[in-house]
Short mmCIF file of C-alpha atoms (C1' of nucleotides) in Angstrom, two decimals:
data_model
loop_
_atom_site.label_atom_id
_atom_site.label_comp_id
_atom_site.label_asym_id
_atom_site.label_seq_id
_atom_site.Cartn_x
_atom_site.Cartn_y
_atom_site.Cartn_z
CA MET A 1 168.79 186.95 80.70
CA MET A 2 166.06 188.27 78.42
CA ASN A 3 162.57 188.55 79.75
CA TYR A 4 160.31 187.19 77.09
CA GLN A 5 157.07 187.57 79.05
CA ASN A 6 155.72 190.48 77.06
CA GLU A 7 156.78 189.17 73.67
CA PRO A 8 154.08 187.65 71.40
CA HIS A 9 153.78 183.94 71.91
CA GLY A 10 152.12 181.95 69.10
CA VAL A 11 152.47 178.86 66.97
CA PHE A 12 153.95 179.68 63.62
CA PHE A 13 155.06 177.40 60.82
CA LEU A 14 157.27 178.37 57.91
CA ILE A 15 156.81 175.68 55.23
CA ASP A 16 158.74 175.37 52.12
CA ASN A 17 159.17 172.78 49.42
CA LYS A 18 162.24 170.73 49.11
CA SER A 19 163.98 171.75 45.77
CA PHE A 20 160.54 172.92 44.52
CA TYR A 21 160.88 173.06 40.75
CA ALA A 22 163.08 169.96 40.60
CA SER A 23 160.60 168.06 42.73
CA VAL A 24 157.55 169.10 40.67
CA GLU A 25 159.38 167.84 37.50
CA ALA A 26 160.42 164.57 39.18
CA VAL A 27 156.76 163.85 40.25
CA ALA A 28 155.40 164.80 36.86
CA ARG A 29 157.61 161.98 35.53
CA GLY A 30 156.59 159.56 38.10
CA TRP A 31 159.91 159.68 40.02
CA ASN A 32 160.54 160.08 43.73
CA PRO A 33 161.85 163.69 44.19
CA LEU A 34 164.44 162.69 46.81
CA LYS A 35 165.87 159.76 44.85
CA ILE A 36 166.27 161.00 41.31
CA SER A 37 169.15 163.17 40.07
CA LEU A 38 167.60 166.02 38.20
CA VAL A 39 168.22 169.64 37.35
CA VAL A 40 165.94 172.23 35.82
CA MET A 41 167.74 174.22 33.31
CA SER A 42 166.58 177.41 31.58
CA GLU A 43 167.98 177.88 28.08
CA ALA A 44 166.66 181.33 27.30
CA SER A 45 168.86 182.96 24.74
CA ASN A 46 170.35 185.40 27.21
CA THR A 47 171.42 182.78 29.74
CA ASN A 48 174.65 182.22 27.92
CA GLY A 49 174.20 178.47 27.33
CA GLY A 50 171.91 177.71 30.21
CA LEU A 51 171.08 178.55 33.76
CA VAL A 52 170.33 175.99 36.40
CA LEU A 53 167.21 177.04 38.30
CA ALA A 54 166.80 174.06 40.55
CA THR A 55 168.69 170.94 41.64
CA SER A 56 167.25 167.85 43.25
CA PRO A 57 168.76 166.87 46.60
CA GLU A 58 170.17 163.67 45.08
CA ALA A 59 171.89 165.58 42.19
CA LYS A 60 173.30 168.04 44.70
CA LYS A 61 174.84 165.14 46.66
CA ARG A 62 176.03 163.05 43.75
CA TYR A 63 177.45 165.86 41.55
CA HIS A 64 178.34 168.39 44.24
CA LEU A 65 176.03 171.00 42.79
CA GLN A 66 175.48 173.24 45.79
CA ALA A 67 174.25 176.53 44.56
CA ASN A 68 170.81 176.48 43.13
CA VAL A 69 171.69 179.10 40.46
CA SER A 70 174.64 177.81 38.55
CA ARG A 71 175.71 177.59 34.94
CA ALA A 72 175.18 174.93 32.40
CA ARG A 73 178.98 174.46 32.14
CA GLU A 74 179.00 173.22 35.71
CA VAL A 75 176.48 170.52 34.96
CA PRO A 76 178.15 167.14 34.12
CA GLN A 77 177.18 165.31 31.08
CA ASP A 78 175.82 162.13 32.44
CA PRO A 79 172.87 159.99 31.27
CA GLN A 80 172.06 159.40 34.95
CA LEU A 81 171.43 163.07 35.43
CA ALA A 82 168.10 164.32 33.97
CA VAL A 83 168.25 167.89 32.61
CA VAL A 84 164.76 169.29 31.91
CA PRO A 85 163.44 172.65 30.87
CA PRO A 86 161.37 174.74 33.32
CA ARG A 87 157.69 175.02 33.33
CA MET A 88 156.94 178.11 35.38
CA ASN A 89 153.15 177.99 34.95
CA LEU A 90 153.11 174.47 36.32
CA TYR A 91 155.02 175.63 39.46
CA ILE A 92 152.59 178.40 39.98
CA LYS A 93 149.66 175.93 39.83
CA ARG A 94 151.29 173.66 42.23
CA ASN A 95 151.98 176.56 44.58
CA LEU A 96 148.26 177.36 44.53
CA GLN A 97 147.37 173.76 45.27
CA ILE A 98 149.73 173.58 48.17
CA ASN A 99 148.23 176.73 49.73
CA ASP A 100 144.88 175.22 49.24
CA ILE A 101 145.86 172.33 51.43
CA PHE A 102 147.33 174.72 53.99
CA ARG A 103 143.93 176.45 54.23
CA ARG A 104 142.50 173.26 55.57
CA PHE A 105 144.68 173.90 58.67
CA VAL A 106 144.36 177.68 59.01
CA ALA A 107 141.96 180.43 58.22
CA ASN A 108 142.78 182.35 55.10
CA GLU A 109 143.90 185.39 57.06
CA ASP A 110 146.35 183.26 59.00
CA LEU A 111 148.09 182.04 55.83
CA MET A 112 150.71 184.27 54.17
CA PRO A 113 152.34 183.08 50.97
CA TYR A 114 155.90 184.35 51.16
CA SER A 115 157.44 183.11 47.89
CA ILE A 116 156.71 180.60 45.10
CA ASP A 117 157.68 177.83 47.44
CA GLU A 118 157.35 179.21 51.00
CA SER A 119 154.37 180.09 53.13
CA ILE A 120 153.97 181.40 56.66
CA LEU A 121 151.07 179.81 58.72
CA ASP A 122 149.79 181.17 62.02
CA LEU A 123 148.39 178.09 63.73
CA THR A 124 148.06 179.74 67.12
CA HIS A 125 144.29 179.42 67.06
CA SER A 126 143.88 176.14 65.10
CA TRP A 127 146.74 173.79 65.84
CA GLN A 128 144.87 172.04 68.67
CA LEU A 129 142.15 170.87 66.13
CA PHE A 130 144.60 168.76 64.23
CA GLY A 131 147.12 167.16 66.69
CA LYS A 132 148.55 166.65 70.16
CA SER A 133 151.45 169.03 69.48
CA PRO A 134 152.48 171.53 66.80
CA ARG A 135 155.01 169.04 65.59
CA ASP A 136 152.13 166.51 65.22
CA VAL A 137 150.29 168.97 63.05
CA ALA A 138 153.46 169.59 60.96
CA VAL A 139 153.77 165.87 60.24
CA ARG A 140 150.09 165.83 59.23
CA ILE A 141 150.50 168.70 56.83
CA GLN A 142 153.62 167.10 55.25
CA LYS A 143 151.84 163.83 54.83
CA THR A 144 148.84 165.48 53.10
CA VAL A 145 150.94 167.39 50.67
CA ARG A 146 153.14 164.22 49.94
CA ARG A 147 150.09 162.11 49.43
CA GLU A 148 148.14 164.50 47.20
CA LEU A 149 150.89 166.16 45.28
CA GLY A 150 153.95 163.86 45.73
CA LEU A 151 155.98 166.69 47.11
CA TYR A 152 158.15 166.86 50.27
CA THR A 153 157.71 169.90 52.49
CA THR A 154 160.01 171.26 55.15
CA VAL A 155 158.63 172.85 58.19
CA GLY A 156 160.15 175.38 60.65
CA ILE A 157 158.28 175.83 63.83
CA GLY A 158 158.52 178.84 66.24
CA ASP A 159 156.76 180.93 68.77
CA ASN A 160 156.83 183.76 66.30
CA PRO A 161 157.64 184.11 62.55
CA VAL A 162 161.40 184.80 62.75
CA GLN A 163 161.97 181.76 64.99
CA ALA A 164 160.00 179.63 62.49
CA LYS A 165 162.08 181.13 59.58
CA LEU A 166 165.40 180.42 61.35
CA ALA A 167 164.16 176.96 62.35
CA LEU A 168 163.44 176.22 58.68
CA ASP A 169 166.74 177.54 57.32
CA LEU A 170 169.04 176.28 60.10
CA TYR A 171 167.51 172.99 61.18
CA ALA A 172 164.49 171.69 59.22
CA LYS A 173 166.49 171.40 55.99
CA HIS A 174 169.04 169.08 57.56
CA ASP A 175 166.62 167.15 59.76
CA THR A 176 165.55 163.58 58.90
CA ASP A 177 161.94 164.45 59.48
CA LEU A 178 162.33 167.75 57.67
CA ILE A 179 161.14 169.63 60.77
CA GLY A 180 163.00 172.17 62.91
CA GLU A 181 161.92 173.95 65.98
CA ILE A 182 162.94 177.11 67.81
CA HIS A 183 161.26 178.54 70.87
CA TYR A 184 162.07 181.35 73.32
CA SER A 185 163.28 178.73 75.66
CA THR A 186 165.76 177.25 73.17
CA VAL A 187 167.24 180.46 71.69
CA PRO A 188 170.69 179.95 73.45
CA GLU A 189 171.03 176.45 72.13
CA LYS A 190 169.56 176.98 68.71
CA ILE A 191 170.53 180.43 67.55
CA TRP A 192 173.71 181.45 69.40
CA PRO A 193 175.88 178.46 68.13
CA VAL A 194 175.44 179.74 64.51
CA ASN A 195 179.03 180.62 63.60
CA HIS A 196 178.54 181.77 59.96
CA LEU A 197 176.43 185.01 60.17
CA THR A 198 175.58 184.71 56.47
CA ASP A 199 173.67 181.49 57.29
CA VAL A 200 171.10 183.71 58.93
CA TRP A 201 168.13 185.24 57.08
CA GLY A 202 168.77 188.88 56.46
CA ILE A 203 172.46 188.73 56.74
CA ALA A 204 174.43 188.58 53.49
CA HIS A 205 177.99 189.41 52.63
CA ARG A 206 177.92 193.21 53.16
CA THR A 207 176.15 193.05 56.50
CA ALA A 208 178.34 190.24 57.71
CA ASP A 209 181.49 192.29 56.83
CA HIS A 210 180.05 195.34 58.61
CA LEU A 211 179.41 193.20 61.78
CA ASN A 212 182.89 191.74 61.54
CA ARG A 213 184.34 195.21 61.49
CA LEU A 214 182.39 195.85 64.79
CA GLY A 215 183.96 192.73 66.28
CA ILE A 216 180.90 190.53 65.84
CA HIS A 217 181.58 187.18 64.14
CA ASN A 218 178.73 184.91 65.28
CA MET A 219 175.17 184.96 66.72
CA TYR A 220 176.37 184.66 70.32
CA GLU A 221 178.49 187.80 69.96
CA LEU A 222 175.60 189.62 68.20
CA ALA A 223 173.32 188.63 71.07
CA HIS A 224 175.80 190.11 73.57
CA VAL A 225 176.65 193.50 72.09
CA ASP A 226 175.31 196.69 73.66
CA PRO A 227 172.16 197.19 71.66
CA TYR A 228 172.34 200.94 71.85
CA GLU A 229 175.78 200.99 70.40
CA LEU A 230 174.70 198.63 67.62
CA LYS A 231 171.82 200.90 66.91
CA GLY A 232 174.02 203.87 66.79
CA GLU A 233 176.22 202.08 64.32
CA MET A 234 173.70 200.45 62.12
CA GLY A 235 170.40 202.18 62.77
CA LEU A 236 167.16 200.24 62.61
CA MET A 237 168.98 197.45 60.90
CA GLY A 238 171.08 197.09 64.18
CA GLN A 239 168.02 196.82 66.28
CA GLN A 240 166.48 194.23 64.09
CA LEU A 241 169.61 192.14 64.08
CA TYR A 242 169.94 192.27 67.80
CA ALA A 243 166.31 191.26 68.30
CA MET A 244 166.78 188.33 65.92
CA ALA A 245 169.82 187.12 67.85
CA TRP A 246 167.38 186.84 70.74
CA GLY A 247 164.62 185.26 68.65
CA ILE A 248 162.44 188.30 69.05
CA ASP A 249 159.92 189.33 66.35
CA ARG A 250 157.19 191.87 67.05
CA SER A 251 155.77 192.05 63.54
CA GLN A 252 152.17 191.44 63.67
CA LEU A 253 151.55 189.49 60.58
CA ASN A 254 147.75 189.59 60.49
CA LYS A 255 147.78 193.27 61.12
CA ARG A 256 149.84 194.28 58.21
CA ARG A 257 148.37 193.92 54.78
CA GLY A 258 150.47 194.28 51.68
CA PRO A 259 153.85 195.96 51.20
CA LYS A 260 154.43 199.55 52.04
CA ASN A 261 155.77 200.44 48.67
CA ALA A 262 154.45 198.27 45.92
CA SER A 263 156.37 198.18 42.67
CA LEU A 264 156.04 196.32 39.41
CA GLY A 265 158.57 195.95 36.63
CA ASN A 266 160.59 193.86 34.31
CA SER A 267 164.25 193.57 33.48
CA GLN A 268 166.30 191.67 31.07
CA VAL A 269 169.92 190.89 30.24
CA LEU A 270 170.20 191.34 26.50
CA PRO A 271 171.43 188.43 24.37
CA ARG A 272 174.32 190.61 23.05
CA ASP A 273 175.81 194.03 23.49
CA TYR A 274 173.60 196.85 22.13
CA VAL A 275 175.35 199.88 20.77
CA LYS A 276 172.87 201.82 18.68
CA GLN A 277 170.55 204.23 20.25
CA LYS A 278 167.61 203.18 18.14
CA GLU A 279 168.07 199.53 19.07
CA ILE A 280 168.35 200.18 22.81
CA GLU A 281 165.30 202.42 22.72
CA THR A 282 163.34 199.69 20.98
CA VAL A 283 164.01 197.35 23.88
CA ILE A 284 163.15 200.10 26.40
CA LYS A 285 159.88 200.74 24.55
CA GLU A 286 158.99 197.02 24.50
CA VAL A 287 159.76 196.49 28.23
CA GLY A 288 157.88 199.63 29.06
CA GLU A 289 154.84 198.43 27.14
CA GLN A 290 154.99 195.07 28.90
CA VAL A 291 155.11 196.82 32.30
CA ALA A 292 152.22 199.15 31.27
CA SER A 293 150.10 196.23 30.16
CA ARG A 294 150.80 194.51 33.43
CA LEU A 295 149.68 197.55 35.22
CA ARG A 296 146.45 197.60 33.38
CA HIS A 297 145.85 194.02 34.01
CA HIS A 298 146.19 194.59 37.66
CA HIS A 299 144.00 197.70 37.51
CA LYS A 300 146.83 199.78 38.81
CA GLN A 301 148.33 203.20 37.77
CA ALA A 302 151.96 204.11 38.39
CA GLY A 303 153.01 207.52 39.86
CA CYS A 304 156.74 206.83 39.38
CA VAL A 305 158.68 205.31 36.59
CA SER A 306 162.32 204.17 36.71
CA LEU A 307 164.86 203.07 34.17
CA GLY A 308 167.90 201.02 34.90
CA ILE A 309 170.61 200.65 32.23
CA GLY A 310 173.51 198.21 32.70
CA PHE A 311 176.59 198.73 30.64
CA SER A 312 178.49 196.06 28.89
CA TYR A 313 181.66 195.05 30.82
CA ALA A 314 183.98 196.98 28.53
CA ALA A 315 181.77 200.10 28.78
CA SER A 316 181.52 199.63 32.58
CA GLU A 317 185.34 199.70 32.89
CA ALA A 318 185.67 202.68 30.57
CA ASP A 319 182.92 204.50 32.34
CA GLY A 320 183.85 203.77 35.86
CA ARG A 321 180.30 202.61 36.83
CA GLY A 322 178.19 199.66 35.80
CA GLY A 323 175.39 201.73 34.46
CA PHE A 324 172.77 204.05 35.84
CA HIS A 325 169.36 203.95 37.44
CA GLN A 326 167.09 207.05 37.34
CA GLU A 327 163.50 207.46 38.35
CA MET A 328 160.93 210.15 37.83
CA ARG A 329 157.54 211.11 39.31
CA ILE A 330 154.72 211.18 36.71
CA ALA A 331 151.04 211.84 36.91
CA PRO A 332 149.47 208.43 37.72
CA THR A 333 149.02 206.45 34.46
CA ASP A 334 148.78 202.94 33.06
CA GLN A 335 149.14 204.10 29.36
CA ASN A 336 151.85 202.83 27.06
CA GLY A 337 152.63 206.22 25.59
CA GLU A 338 153.08 208.02 28.70
CA ILE A 339 155.19 205.47 30.45
CA VAL A 340 157.43 204.95 27.39
CA ALA A 341 157.81 208.74 26.90
CA ALA A 342 159.04 209.02 30.41
CA LEU A 343 161.48 206.13 29.98
CA ILE A 344 162.84 207.67 26.76
CA ARG A 345 163.33 210.89 28.49
CA LEU A 346 165.19 209.26 31.36
CA PHE A 347 167.37 207.38 28.89
CA ARG A 348 168.27 210.33 26.74
CA ASN A 349 169.00 212.48 29.80
CA ASN A 350 171.53 209.95 31.13
CA TRP A 351 172.90 207.88 28.33
CA ASP A 352 176.19 209.01 26.73
CA GLY A 353 176.82 206.42 24.12
CA GLN A 354 177.81 203.47 26.32
CA THR A 355 177.29 199.92 25.09
CA VAL A 356 174.28 198.43 26.89
CA ARG A 357 173.68 194.87 28.20
CA ASN A 358 170.98 195.23 30.74
CA VAL A 359 167.62 196.99 30.71
CA ALA A 360 165.27 197.31 33.74
CA VAL A 361 162.02 199.18 33.87
CA TYR A 362 160.12 199.51 37.19
CA THR A 363 157.02 201.40 38.20
CA SER A 364 156.12 202.35 41.79
CA ARG A 365 153.75 204.50 43.78
CA LEU A 366 151.01 202.26 42.42
CA CYS A 367 147.47 203.33 43.02
CA ALA A 368 144.21 201.62 42.28
CA SER A 369 142.84 202.20 38.82
CA THR A 370 139.28 201.68 37.94
CA GLY A 371 137.00 198.91 39.32
CA LEU A 372 135.94 195.89 37.27
CA GLN A 373 134.29 196.77 34.03
CA LEU A 374 131.50 194.40 33.25
CA ASN A 375 130.59 193.77 29.56
CA PHE A 376 127.04 193.24 28.23
CA PHE A 377 127.44 189.93 26.63
CA GLU A 378 128.18 187.63 29.42
CA PRO A 379 126.32 186.86 32.73
CA ALA A 380 127.69 189.15 35.35
CA GLN A 381 128.25 186.22 37.70
CA ALA A 382 130.55 184.52 35.23
CA GLN A 383 132.56 187.65 34.76
CA ILE A 384 132.93 188.26 38.36
CA LYS A 385 134.01 184.72 38.95
CA ARG A 386 136.65 185.00 36.18
CA ALA A 387 137.87 188.24 37.59
CA LYS A 388 138.22 186.67 41.04
CA THR A 389 140.13 183.74 39.62
CA ASP A 390 142.47 186.14 37.78
CA HIS A 391 142.86 188.01 40.95
CA VAL A 392 144.08 184.89 42.86
CA VAL A 393 146.69 184.10 40.12
CA ASP A 394 147.61 187.79 39.99
CA ALA A 395 148.15 187.88 43.65
CA ILE A 396 150.51 185.02 43.57
CA ARG A 397 152.29 186.20 40.44
CA ASP A 398 152.38 189.72 41.61
CA ARG A 399 154.02 188.75 44.86
CA PHE A 400 156.56 186.46 43.37
CA GLY A 401 157.20 188.20 40.17
CA PHE A 402 156.52 185.43 37.77
CA THR A 403 154.24 187.47 35.65
CA ARG A 404 154.48 187.92 31.93
CA LEU A 405 150.84 188.07 31.05
CA VAL A 406 150.64 190.28 27.98
CA TYR A 407 152.75 189.58 25.02
CA ALA A 408 153.96 192.73 23.31
CA SER A 409 155.30 192.09 19.85
CA SER A 410 157.72 193.90 17.72
CA LEU A 411 159.32 193.42 14.34
CA GLN A 412 161.89 196.14 15.05
CA LYS A 413 165.41 195.32 14.87
CA GLY A 414 166.80 194.72 18.25
CA GLY A 415 163.46 193.71 19.70
CA THR A 416 163.51 190.90 22.17
CA ALA A 417 159.70 190.65 22.84
CA ILE A 418 158.81 187.99 20.33
CA GLU A 419 161.58 185.69 21.52
CA ARG A 420 160.61 186.31 25.17
CA ALA A 421 156.89 186.28 24.67
CA SER A 422 156.38 182.77 25.97
CA LEU A 423 158.71 183.19 28.94
CA VAL A 424 157.54 183.55 32.56
CA GLY A 425 159.98 185.46 34.72
CA GLY A 426 162.48 185.10 31.87
CA HIS A 427 162.16 181.35 31.72
CA ASN A 428 160.02 178.80 29.77
CA GLY A 429 156.47 178.94 30.94
CA GLY A 430 155.57 175.54 29.65
CA ASN A 431 152.05 174.32 30.10
CA ALA A 432 150.20 174.32 33.38
CA TYR A 433 148.30 171.30 32.39
CA GLU A 434 150.78 168.50 32.16
"C1'" DT B 1 181.25 183.13 39.68
"C1'" DC B 2 182.00 187.76 32.09
"C1'" DT B 3 175.55 189.02 33.04
"C1'" DG B 4 168.49 185.56 35.31
"C1'" DG B 5 164.40 187.92 36.87
"C1'" DG B 6 161.11 190.11 40.25
"C1'" DG B 7 160.63 192.21 44.36
"C1'" DT B 8 160.92 195.06 49.32
"C1'" DC B 9 162.92 198.04 52.70
"C1'" DC B 10 166.20 201.49 54.57
"C1'" DT B 11 169.16 205.73 54.49
"C1'" DA B 12 170.72 210.23 53.28
"C1'" DG B 13 170.91 214.58 51.10
"C1'" DG B 14 168.80 218.35 48.73
"C1'" DA B 15 164.62 221.31 47.74
"C1'" DC B 16 161.01 223.50 49.53
"C1'" DC B 17 157.56 225.08 52.98
"C1'" DC B 18 155.99 227.37 57.18
"C1'" DT C 1 172.57 238.11 52.88
"C1'" DC C 2 178.34 234.03 57.93
"C1'" DT C 3 174.36 229.07 60.77
"C1'" DG C 4 166.73 228.63 63.10
"C1'" DG C 5 164.00 224.68 63.32
"C1'" DG C 6 160.83 221.23 61.99
"C1'" DG C 7 158.47 218.86 58.57
"C1'" DT C 8 157.46 216.72 53.90
"C1'" DC C 9 158.65 215.28 49.35
"C1'" DC C 10 161.92 213.58 45.92
"C1'" DT C 11 165.62 210.90 44.34
"C1'" DA C 12 169.91 208.04 44.37
"C1'" DG C 13 171.89 204.24 46.18
"C1'" DG C 14 172.61 200.20 48.95
"C1'" DA C 15 171.21 195.65 50.81
"C1'" DC C 16 168.78 191.47 50.85
"C1'" DC C 17 165.48 187.87 49.65
"C1'" DC C 18 163.35 183.95 46.72
#
DNA sequence: TCTGGGGTCCTAGGACCC
DNA sequence: TCTGGGGTCCTAGGACCC
């Protein structure tokens, strides 16, 4: 038996929103998010007829639409099924409101937004203020969000973050109260019976295959391998997987601030195959300029630029690879010209005439640029306040990648910027103020 | 799954330095 | 110039998440 005595014991919640985009759209129309059949479908020109971004629980049940990301062609034509366009800006606004509610229950430093619809709350020091048990507090948070925003939230509770995450994914989503709990004392009954390794956070197809090859097919078997052998076979990943099978998580959330290697970039699937060098370079330039302007907006400079080029299917087959991805160190900069020059160099050094369908530009090794520049024409307080507000939105958008703040424009043939200017994360931004 | 988009983290080999 | 060893930096590539 594992001795958990020296493991960190706390009260952690992982809270997410049930079918977030679909629920926000349902509420905006005055419908109950759990009862209405609704899908949110992006119809950006490169989605090949439409991409389903979110499906309400009822629609999943009635039309057997399981995967969240599916294609328009899989969506039945039925007047009972509402099909609505996305409004990314509205979802960002709701996310901020939900986190504001969470801050009534935890100090700011004990709240960690994890994605557009998930947050981690460390209630170790505050839960007793709000209920007789952590579960009580979870119910109270759920009721508050439901009452004020109309949205249903799902809560995973654990003694540490990974237990909370597994409780959310494995149990809360299927529980009538939308609450799941895992504790050190319940690891054998809650984690080990998991038979599909890919149900577990952090294990996808490749890792599951790898584990299968080692004779590990479920969480019980993972928990009972020799951890040293697993480490030898899979390195750090093996250690982490073994720890997870025992519900162990030594990450100190409040002690780590920000990611180790921040990066920022944009990518897009082109609406058609691009053949001409000039046209491809026009897109690279546009995307590069978007990324550069985002850097400036965030007061960051990049010390590394990377270019990813995906070939068309035909070109991939002929070439034997799907494309290429190259990066390059540069002197830290946020200037269009320097970033685009590096990208074009990467492109010309690696491109050999292949037809292109996908362009990705990323920057990394980000470092702080200048501080806030105050102008002379406005009261300083107002400027600082605005900068702070921007910063909050930035932090959210940065973290979740829903930024498309500066709208490059181009009349060059092949350009996609104009068409994409109003998109957020490649999808319709809509209006935040419904 | 004939192309969504934005991220983070880990590994491994080569170059280079002392 | 037929195996030194330890360390850092750089880049490519893989894997996974929401």
